C-alpha positions as a printed Julia matrix, in Angstrom:
136×3 Matrix{Float64}:
   0.01   0.02   -0.01
   1.11   3.5    -0.68
   1.92   5.43    2.49
   3.43   8.74    1.39
   5.32  10.73   -1.26
   8.54   9.04   -2.26
  10.14  11.35   -4.9
   9.49  13.6    -7.78
  11.36  13.5   -11.1
  11.32  16.5   -13.42
  12.65  16.56  -17.02
  14.76  19.71  -17.51
  16.22  21.28  -20.64
  19.17  23.01  -18.95
  20.51  21.2   -15.87
  22.63  24.04  -14.53
  19.85  26.57  -14.82
  17.44  24.25  -12.99
  19.96  23.43  -10.31
  20.39  27.13   -9.68
  16.65  27.65   -9.52
  15.92  24.86   -7.08
  18.93  25.37   -4.87
  19.21  29.16   -4.82
  15.68  30.31   -5.08
  13.76  27.43   -3.49
  16.45  26.29   -0.98
  16.66  22.67   -1.98
  19.8   20.9    -0.73
  21.96  19.33   -3.37
  22.69  15.68   -2.71
  24.31  14.43   -5.95
  24.78  15.23   -9.6
  25.83  13.41  -12.74
  26.11  14.33  -16.39
  22.4   14.14  -17.06
  20.81  14.73  -13.69
  20.87  15.62  -10.04
  19.34  14.65   -6.71
  18.2   17.34   -4.31
  16.32  17.3    -1.0
  13.95  19.56    0.81
  13.05  18.09    4.16
  11.73  14.61    3.44
  11.17  15.38   -0.27
  13.51  13.79   -2.73
  13.71  15.55   -6.11
  15.36  14.22   -9.22
  16.21  16.5   -12.11
  16.75  14.57  -15.34
  18.17  16.23  -18.38
  15.87  15.98  -21.37
  17.01  18.14  -24.33
  13.6   17.67  -25.89
  11.74  19.26  -23.05
  12.35  22.72  -24.47
  10.84  24.53  -21.49
   7.29  23.94  -22.67
   5.36  23.19  -19.46
   1.99  21.48  -19.69
  -1.22  23.43  -20.2
  -3.1   21.36  -17.62
  -3.63  21.84  -13.9
  -0.88  19.27  -13.07
   1.52  20.88  -10.57
   3.64  20.1    -7.58
   2.87  21.73   -4.26
   5.32  22.5    -1.51
   4.48  23.53    2.06
   5.51  26.89    3.4
   4.97  28.63    6.77
   2.65  31.62    6.79
   5.44  33.76    8.24
   7.8   32.91    5.34
   5.22  33.24    2.54
   5.33  36.94    1.77
   9.08  37.15    1.58
   9.32  33.95   -0.49
   6.69  35.19   -2.97
   8.33  38.55   -3.31
  11.82  37.0    -3.77
  10.54  34.91   -6.7
   8.59  37.78   -8.27
  11.75  40.0    -7.98
  13.71  37.24   -9.74
  11.32  37.27  -12.69
   9.66  34.0   -11.96
   6.31  33.64  -13.86
   3.02  33.27  -11.93
   0.82  30.79  -13.83
  -2.46  31.45  -12.04
  -3.89  33.45   -9.12
  -4.78  31.76   -5.82
  -8.46  30.82   -5.69
  -8.4   28.31   -2.82
  -8.09  28.11    0.97
  -4.73  29.3     2.43
  -2.12  31.52    0.83
  -0.7   29.97   -2.34
   1.72  31.24   -4.99
   1.49  29.28   -8.27
   4.66  29.73  -10.28
   6.64  28.22  -13.12
  10.16  26.83  -12.97
  12.63  27.46  -15.84
  11.1   24.56  -17.9
   7.5   25.62  -17.39
   6.67  22.99  -14.76
   3.75  24.26  -12.76
   4.56  24.62   -8.99
   2.81  25.93   -5.95
   3.95  27.21   -2.56
   1.05  26.63   -0.22
   0.29  27.65    3.38
  -2.05  25.05    4.84
  -2.67  21.38    4.94
  -5.29  18.73    3.95
  -6.9   19.32    7.34
  -7.29  23.05    6.77
  -8.58  22.51    3.24
 -11.17  19.94    4.43
 -12.31  22.29    7.21
 -12.82  25.05    4.63
 -14.68  22.75    2.25
 -16.97  21.54    5.08
 -17.9   25.15    5.68
 -18.29  26.0     1.98
 -18.46  22.68    0.05
 -17.94  22.39   -3.7
 -20.95  21.3    -5.69
 -21.74  17.61   -5.0
 -18.98  17.27   -2.48
 -18.91  14.23   -0.12
 -16.67  13.64    2.86
 -15.35  10.26    4.0
 -13.85   9.94    7.43
């Protein structure tokens, strides 16, 4: 049975540029690199960057994205730092808790989110989406 998130692999078109983005701007810790990839860590999250010359920085046009937790006290400074660095916001926040939806250098859709599943469910119980059901 699945019991948690193991790792995330992202195809990148420029490994050095992506390493800089994830380590310098997002504070991931570099664990290992090789000619066509790198391993980084953020708390318990394991991230693999895999060089894919064909990715061309063309992120998907779907809602697929990868969310990372952030403390409320760190959120404003984090968001402003990314905006000041020219990072692209791909959508405004429309959900519970502060969120900043932004693109990495290859167009992967990311989110920095203040909150948790518990806080999201509490909000949804107060204002449920159409046809919403809850299972305890």
